[in-house]
Amino acid sequence: MHGPAWVGWLLVLLGVAAGAYCLVRARTGPVAQRGEARGEGLMALGMAAMAWPLAPPSWSPWLFTAVFGTAGLWALARRHLHHAVGALAMAYMAVAMVVPSQQPGHTGQMGQMSHLGPMEPMAQMGQADGASGAAAMAHTVPGGVPLLTGLLLVYFTGYVLAAGVRLVPAAGAVSGEAVTDGPVAGGPVADEPVAGGPTAVAGSGVLRACRVAMGIGMLAMLLAL
């Protein structure tokens, strides 16, 4: 991933924190949410591994490609479309790490030398030095297909905005239940526990917040691609 190292470390912390919470939620949360929380946790830890700012082994992008490609196909087979898009986006970024595109306009030393034509020896040496300097200054730009990267940016931007908007009613529901926790005239007995209760609502809200944070992390990684 390109960009400052501190951005990578922030993404690592974000992914580890979100992944740890989701995996704990997968063991202690409601049964209906455990499978989804497990998938979110594994995706968050994978995002943290890909954002690691230190130099990774040369084989790590291919490992990420295989793991996330398999996870994306598995999620697609189970009709978990968001997980499938996220996993395949991670596989795409892993491929882009090892297949960078060449900066246009730089043809290298041999291309420069082919257009020199008949020149004096000293002029040829000067042109060769200039071509060598241009080849040394030539660099590879971040890889990836711009159209596909743009589509993924649009998708995750929309997902973050939609999921963030859904967080507001969830927070209101938690506060509303906390206020009306006492006995209500004509309502159920105060000592009778309500199924789920504020704890379940709060846990679901935190899980949604983790998804929003992971969506923001995906945006940051795509922008740094």
Tab-separated table of C-alpha atoms in Angstrom:
chain	number	residue	atom	x	y	z
A	1	MET	CA	0.000	0.000	0.000
A	2	HIS	CA	1.301	3.454	-0.942
A	3	GLY	CA	1.162	6.454	1.368
A	4	PRO	CA	2.561	7.533	4.743
A	5	ALA	CA	3.442	4.842	7.248
A	6	TRP	CA	1.206	6.356	9.934
A	7	VAL	CA	-1.846	5.783	7.714
A	8	GLY	CA	-0.904	2.117	7.504
A	9	TRP	CA	-0.532	1.869	11.285
A	10	LEU	CA	-3.932	3.524	11.804
A	11	LEU	CA	-5.507	1.001	9.446
A	12	VAL	CA	-3.766	-1.834	11.300
A	13	LEU	CA	-5.136	-0.607	14.653
A	14	LEU	CA	-8.593	-0.127	13.159
A	15	GLY	CA	-8.629	-3.597	11.617
A	16	VAL	CA	-7.319	-5.350	14.734
A	17	ALA	CA	-9.800	-3.566	17.030
A	18	ALA	CA	-12.778	-4.201	14.746
A	19	GLY	CA	-11.717	-7.798	14.100
A	20	ALA	CA	-11.251	-8.576	17.789
A	21	TYR	CA	-14.657	-7.163	18.687
A	22	CYS	CA	-16.412	-8.989	15.845
A	23	LEU	CA	-14.812	-12.327	16.782
A	24	VAL	CA	-15.808	-11.857	20.431
A	25	ARG	CA	-19.289	-10.959	19.239
A	26	ALA	CA	-19.318	-14.125	17.152
A	27	ARG	CA	-18.932	-16.163	20.340
A	28	THR	CA	-21.100	-14.192	22.761
A	29	GLY	CA	-23.684	-12.448	20.573
A	30	PRO	CA	-27.057	-13.651	19.358
A	31	VAL	CA	-26.973	-16.839	17.322
A	32	ALA	CA	-28.448	-15.113	14.263
A	33	GLN	CA	-25.555	-12.633	14.167
A	34	ARG	CA	-22.651	-14.974	14.875
A	35	GLY	CA	-21.931	-16.057	11.321
A	36	GLU	CA	-22.007	-12.487	10.007
A	37	ALA	CA	-19.861	-11.229	12.883
A	38	ARG	CA	-17.322	-13.993	12.233
A	39	GLY	CA	-17.059	-12.984	8.593
A	40	GLU	CA	-16.670	-9.309	9.506
A	41	GLY	CA	-13.940	-10.175	12.025
A	42	LEU	CA	-11.910	-12.213	9.561
A	43	MET	CA	-12.221	-9.457	6.948
A	44	ALA	CA	-11.053	-6.843	9.458
A	45	LEU	CA	-7.997	-8.890	10.433
A	46	GLY	CA	-7.196	-9.441	6.754
A	47	MET	CA	-7.434	-5.691	6.160
A	48	ALA	CA	-5.018	-5.111	9.033
A	49	ALA	CA	-2.577	-7.639	7.561
A	50	MET	CA	-2.695	-6.003	4.123
A	51	ALA	CA	-2.227	-2.507	5.565
A	52	TRP	CA	0.878	-3.544	7.552
A	53	PRO	CA	3.342	-0.730	6.695
A	54	LEU	CA	6.541	-2.747	7.116
A	55	ALA	CA	8.010	-4.530	4.100
A	56	PRO	CA	6.035	-7.782	3.658
A	57	PRO	CA	7.488	-10.999	2.200
A	58	SER	CA	7.456	-11.193	-1.569
A	59	TRP	CA	4.935	-14.050	-1.517
A	60	SER	CA	2.403	-12.293	0.737
A	61	PRO	CA	0.385	-10.623	-2.086
A	62	TRP	CA	-0.200	-13.996	-3.725
A	63	LEU	CA	-1.278	-15.440	-0.382
A	64	PHE	CA	-3.719	-12.540	0.123
A	65	THR	CA	-5.034	-13.032	-3.408
A	66	ALA	CA	-5.685	-16.741	-2.842
A	67	VAL	CA	-7.252	-16.305	0.605
A	68	PHE	CA	-9.493	-13.354	-0.217
A	69	GLY	CA	-10.402	-14.720	-3.640
A	70	THR	CA	-11.576	-17.956	-2.035
A	71	ALA	CA	-13.429	-16.037	0.688
A	72	GLY	CA	-15.124	-13.865	-1.918
A	73	LEU	CA	-16.318	-16.837	-3.940
A	74	TRP	CA	-17.546	-18.556	-0.774
A	75	ALA	CA	-19.469	-15.439	0.297
A	76	LEU	CA	-20.905	-15.114	-3.206
A	77	ALA	CA	-22.082	-18.724	-3.105
A	78	ARG	CA	-23.790	-18.016	0.233
A	79	ARG	CA	-25.330	-14.816	-1.218
A	80	HIS	CA	-23.521	-12.530	1.220
A	81	LEU	CA	-23.016	-9.859	-1.421
A	82	HIS	CA	-21.301	-7.236	0.736
A	83	HIS	CA	-18.806	-9.751	2.105
A	84	ALA	CA	-18.198	-10.991	-1.434
A	85	VAL	CA	-17.519	-7.475	-2.726
A	86	GLY	CA	-15.212	-6.737	0.199
A	87	ALA	CA	-13.221	-9.953	-0.135
A	88	LEU	CA	-12.872	-9.659	-3.913
A	89	ALA	CA	-11.831	-6.012	-3.519
A	90	MET	CA	-9.079	-7.145	-1.138
A	91	ALA	CA	-7.969	-9.779	-3.653
A	92	TYR	CA	-7.937	-7.109	-6.371
A	93	MET	CA	-5.759	-4.823	-4.249
A	94	ALA	CA	-3.409	-7.711	-3.489
A	95	VAL	CA	-2.966	-8.377	-7.215
A	96	ALA	CA	-2.370	-4.667	-7.806
A	97	MET	CA	0.458	-4.789	-5.252
A	98	VAL	CA	2.498	-7.089	-7.496
A	99	VAL	CA	1.334	-5.961	-10.955
A	100	PRO	CA	2.064	-2.207	-11.034
A	101	SER	CA	1.404	-0.246	-14.177
A	102	GLN	CA	4.270	1.585	-15.869
A	103	GLN	CA	4.316	5.368	-15.897
A	104	PRO	CA	3.334	6.430	-19.443
A	105	GLY	CA	5.811	8.481	-21.407
A	106	HIS	CA	8.918	6.645	-20.168
A	107	THR	CA	10.237	4.092	-22.645
A	108	GLY	CA	13.493	3.266	-20.906
A	109	GLN	CA	17.092	3.583	-22.015
A	110	MET	CA	16.865	1.347	-25.092
A	111	GLY	CA	13.871	3.262	-26.413
A	112	GLN	CA	15.697	6.534	-25.917
A	113	MET	CA	18.849	5.248	-27.618
A	114	SER	CA	16.947	3.969	-30.664
A	115	HIS	CA	16.027	7.535	-31.644
A	116	LEU	CA	19.494	9.050	-31.311
A	117	GLY	CA	20.495	8.505	-34.917
A	118	PRO	CA	24.000	9.253	-36.194
A	119	MET	CA	25.680	11.540	-33.665
A	120	GLU	CA	29.160	12.304	-32.516
A	121	PRO	CA	30.648	9.984	-29.881
A	122	MET	CA	30.595	12.610	-27.123
A	123	ALA	CA	26.987	13.536	-27.949
A	124	GLN	CA	26.021	9.868	-27.843
A	125	MET	CA	27.587	9.532	-24.410
A	126	GLY	CA	25.713	12.600	-23.217
A	127	GLN	CA	22.433	11.277	-24.559
A	128	ALA	CA	23.110	7.884	-23.002
A	129	ASP	CA	23.728	9.502	-19.628
A	130	GLY	CA	20.530	11.495	-20.020
A	131	ALA	CA	18.609	8.375	-20.937
A	132	SER	CA	20.055	6.561	-17.937
A	133	GLY	CA	18.976	9.417	-15.698
A	134	ALA	CA	15.485	9.378	-17.180
A	135	ALA	CA	15.257	5.619	-16.687
A	136	ALA	CA	16.379	5.990	-13.085
A	137	MET	CA	13.825	8.730	-12.500
A	138	ALA	CA	11.073	6.692	-14.158
A	139	HIS	CA	8.923	5.030	-11.550
A	140	THR	CA	5.950	2.773	-11.448
A	141	VAL	CA	2.623	4.230	-10.505
A	142	PRO	CA	0.157	2.344	-8.302
A	143	GLY	CA	-1.362	-0.619	-10.070
A	144	GLY	CA	-4.936	-1.491	-10.687
A	145	VAL	CA	-7.616	-0.704	-13.245
A	146	PRO	CA	-8.793	2.904	-12.747
A	147	LEU	CA	-12.384	2.121	-13.747
A	148	LEU	CA	-12.646	-0.819	-11.337
A	149	THR	CA	-10.993	1.172	-8.554
A	150	GLY	CA	-13.461	4.001	-9.150
A	151	LEU	CA	-16.446	1.649	-9.025
A	152	LEU	CA	-15.219	0.179	-5.748
A	153	LEU	CA	-14.734	3.671	-4.334
A	154	VAL	CA	-18.302	4.568	-5.286
A	155	TYR	CA	-19.638	1.351	-3.739
A	156	PHE	CA	-17.846	1.698	-0.407
A	157	THR	CA	-18.624	5.417	-0.185
A	158	GLY	CA	-22.306	4.650	-0.594
A	159	TYR	CA	-22.075	1.790	1.890
A	160	VAL	CA	-20.376	3.949	4.536
A	161	LEU	CA	-22.943	6.733	4.127
A	162	ALA	CA	-25.920	4.359	4.238
A	163	ALA	CA	-24.570	2.392	7.216
A	164	GLY	CA	-23.662	5.609	9.034
A	165	VAL	CA	-27.194	6.941	8.607
A	166	ARG	CA	-28.600	3.696	10.018
A	167	LEU	CA	-26.450	4.160	13.124
A	168	VAL	CA	-28.437	7.229	14.212
A	169	PRO	CA	-31.803	5.456	14.749
A	170	ALA	CA	-29.937	2.627	16.500
A	171	ALA	CA	-28.447	5.092	18.996
A	172	GLY	CA	-31.853	6.708	19.485
A	173	ALA	CA	-33.422	3.312	20.153
A	174	VAL	CA	-30.826	2.535	22.826
A	175	SER	CA	-31.379	5.848	24.598
A	176	GLY	CA	-35.149	5.514	24.255
A	177	GLU	CA	-35.124	2.069	25.839
A	178	ALA	CA	-32.867	3.306	28.614
A	179	VAL	CA	-35.312	6.119	29.407
A	180	THR	CA	-38.401	3.906	29.387
A	181	ASP	CA	-36.793	1.111	31.358
A	182	GLY	CA	-39.118	1.645	34.307
A	183	PRO	CA	-42.704	0.422	34.707
A	184	VAL	CA	-45.207	1.819	32.218
A	185	ALA	CA	-48.897	2.088	32.980
A	186	GLY	CA	-50.747	-0.658	31.182
A	187	GLY	CA	-47.468	-2.213	30.020
A	188	PRO	CA	-45.616	-5.348	31.054
A	189	VAL	CA	-44.343	-5.957	34.561
A	190	ALA	CA	-41.118	-4.054	35.216
A	191	ASP	CA	-39.265	-7.112	36.518
A	192	GLU	CA	-40.043	-9.143	33.388
A	193	PRO	CA	-36.985	-9.246	31.094
A	194	VAL	CA	-37.498	-8.147	27.521
A	195	ALA	CA	-36.072	-10.419	24.810
A	196	GLY	CA	-32.842	-8.892	23.525
A	197	GLY	CA	-33.088	-5.792	25.660
A	198	PRO	CA	-30.879	-2.695	25.450
A	199	THR	CA	-27.718	-4.822	25.614
A	200	ALA	CA	-28.564	-6.618	22.378
A	201	VAL	CA	-29.479	-3.333	20.685
A	202	ALA	CA	-26.250	-1.712	21.850
A	203	GLY	CA	-24.194	-4.687	20.662
A	204	SER	CA	-25.876	-4.536	17.273
A	205	GLY	CA	-25.096	-0.824	17.090
A	206	VAL	CA	-21.415	-1.411	17.846
A	207	LEU	CA	-21.317	-4.121	15.180
A	208	ARG	CA	-22.731	-1.642	12.668
A	209	ALA	CA	-20.132	0.895	13.769
A	210	CYS	CA	-17.405	-1.688	13.094
A	211	ARG	CA	-18.780	-2.175	9.597
A	212	VAL	CA	-18.677	1.577	9.006
A	213	ALA	CA	-15.084	1.720	10.274
A	214	MET	CA	-14.090	-1.163	7.994
A	215	GLY	CA	-15.761	0.560	5.045
A	216	ILE	CA	-13.727	3.700	5.769
A	217	GLY	CA	-10.595	1.530	5.940
A	218	MET	CA	-11.423	0.040	2.546
A	219	LEU	CA	-11.807	3.538	1.117
A	220	ALA	CA	-8.419	4.545	2.500
A	221	MET	CA	-6.744	1.472	1.007
A	222	LEU	CA	-8.370	2.012	-2.376
A	223	LEU	CA	-7.311	5.651	-2.417
A	224	ALA	CA	-3.741	4.602	-1.585
A	225	LEU	CA	-3.721	1.962	-4.335
